[in-house]
Amino acid sequence: MLNLVLIACVFASLLTTHLSVAFTSEAWQAGVAKTVITPDGPIRLSGYGGRDKLSQGKLTDLFAKALALEDAKGNRGLIITLDLVGIDRELSKKICAKLAEKHKLPRSAITILCSHTHTGPVVGANLIDIPANITPDEQKTIDAYAANLVERIQSIAKNAFDSLEPAELRTGVGYATFAVNRRNNVEKDVPALRERGRLIGPVDHDVPVIAVRSLDGKLKAVVCGYACHATVLSDYAISGDFPAFAQQALEARHPEAIALYWDGCGGDQNPLPRRSATLAKHYGEELADAVDAVLRAPMPLVKPTLRTSYAEIDLPFAKPLSRDELEAQAKGADTAARRARHLLKALDRDGKFPAAYPYPVQVWRLGDDLDWIILGGEVVVDYSLRLKHEHGWKRTWVASYANDVMNYIPSRRVLLEGGYEGGGATIPYGLPAPWTEEVEDRIIAEVHRQLDSTK
Ligand SMILES: [Zn+2]
């Protein structure tokens, strides 16, 4: 009898040891944190030209959120989401250098994802030539906001890593239909076209979802994306547009969790119809419903392995304007004139324009079945459709507005068609020239290289 008890005790202790191994070293570790980044007072707004007054009040708060992950082998990753229009290269580098040093992270392990709200503040030098007539005091406020953002992100990253605990990750993909291809449908006709099932043009209506739960089943974080411009609203009240309402709804329905939103390849996608707070809230709820439908369904577990990769490739510029052409443009008072004045200063300083831009491409492979491609700039939907087609519809997610939002990223088709996404946006972004026809193939080739190298 004594022997039996002894055997039972040994067995029980072996079982406990085994379980504790399973629950720690063989699991993900996850930690989350968030902070409000709503500007303290009035500030100039980004996203659209023509709004040359300061912001007035707020419709929603803006947040920076962090999800820290560690896989079973100790590989770490940090997802930062920002309810902001975008982030420029210099500010992104400053944020990432501090995070990398403090948390001993390679650059590939940090990703900064923006919601692209058009009712948020000017962020550093992003979309530098959109705001007109910035006064020195307004510029001081913009600079202080960017400096504070760097600090706020450091603090949520620390809180997220400090709160790492064993967790499980599950994924799934939902569906929402309010994004409309804005190049192929006339905005005022959209309600009638939608009614008749006649909306045209490529779209990506997937709603990818990661659910992060602690091992007692408590939902800690829900990460979701959608390929759409956050442009329901266009007034002077600060807001995070539909993504903020989606995150608010998810956090209200799951009070123990934080919701993190990232924008997909929504460069040519608008939420239509639009222009009212009621619609922004409605689309937010629609997105939250799509996420909740995924959370209610069976979701496959993600094996605790994280492989990350990051590189900046040379994306060639087409031929820039000549000095004479820039000097002629600089005499005006519009966006092109502001850009020309910036570019002339750069030309005086450097003697020539760079031939290419250091464009960021990042890949995160989570477990064996999820490959998350993370691109800079405002990427049009052709990229997510092509990458899903080439790499597998189920396993491929494509984020854009990540790490550095320097311009639109047209596909070759959109570049040749022209228009704002095809090259016109080069002006508000302050760049010397549009991309060349190589843009799509260069980016896709680098994505495939990174997918191969992270196998
Ligand atoms: Zn945009």
Coordinates of N, CA and C and ligand atoms in Angstrom, one line a residue, residues 47 85 116 118 127 182 229-231 263 266-270 378 401 405 407-408 420-421 425 429, ligand 1:
G47 N -3.5 64.5 -42.5 CA -4.3 63.6 -43.3 C -4.9 64.3 -44.5
V85 N -2.1 58.9 -37.9 CA -2.1 58.9 -39.4 C -0.9 58.1 -40.0
H116 N -3.9 55.1 -39.4 CA -4.1 56.1 -40.5 C -5.3 56.9 -40.3
H118 N -7.5 60.1 -40.0 CA -7.3 61.5 -40.6 C -7.8 62.6 -39.7
L127 N 3.9 63.3 -43.8 CA 3.0 64.1 -44.7 C 3.4 65.6 -44.5
R182 N -11.8 53.0 -53.9 CA -12.2 54.4 -54.1 C -11.7 54.9 -55.5
H229 N -8.8 52.9 -45.5 CA -8.5 54.2 -45.0 C -9.4 54.6 -43.8
A230 N -8.8 55.2 -42.8 CA -9.6 55.7 -41.7 C -10.0 57.1 -42.0
T231 N -10.9 57.3 -42.9 CA -11.3 58.6 -43.4 C -12.8 58.8 -43.4
D263 N -3.7 48.6 -39.9 CA -4.3 48.8 -41.2 C -3.6 47.9 -42.2
G266 N -4.8 49.3 -47.4 CA -6.0 50.1 -47.7 C -5.7 51.4 -48.4
G267 N -4.6 51.4 -49.1 CA -4.2 52.7 -49.8 C -5.2 53.2 -50.8
D268 N -5.9 52.3 -51.4 CA -7.0 52.7 -52.4 C -8.4 52.3 -51.9
Q269 N -8.5 52.2 -50.6 CA -9.8 51.7 -50.1 C -10.4 52.8 -49.1
N270 N -11.6 53.2 -49.3 CA -12.3 54.1 -48.3 C -13.5 53.5 -47.7
E378 N 1.7 53.7 -47.8 CA 0.3 53.5 -48.0 C 0.1 52.5 -49.1
Y401 N 1.1 50.8 -43.7 CA 1.2 51.9 -42.7 C 2.1 51.5 -41.5
V405 N 5.9 55.6 -42.9 CA 4.9 55.9 -43.9 C 5.4 57.1 -44.7
N407 N 5.1 57.5 -48.3 CA 4.4 57.8 -49.6 C 3.3 56.7 -49.8
Y408 N 2.5 56.8 -50.8 CA 1.7 55.7 -51.3 C 2.7 54.7 -51.9
Y420 N -3.9 60.0 -57.6 CA -3.2 60.3 -56.3 C -2.4 59.2 -55.8
E421 N -3.0 57.9 -55.8 CA -2.2 56.8 -55.3 C -1.1 56.4 -56.3
A425 N 0.5 61.6 -54.7 CA 0.7 61.8 -53.2 C 2.2 62.0 -52.9
Y429 N 3.7 64.2 -49.5 CA 4.8 63.5 -48.7 C 6.1 64.1 -48.8
Ligands
ZN1 ZN -3.9 57.8 -47.0

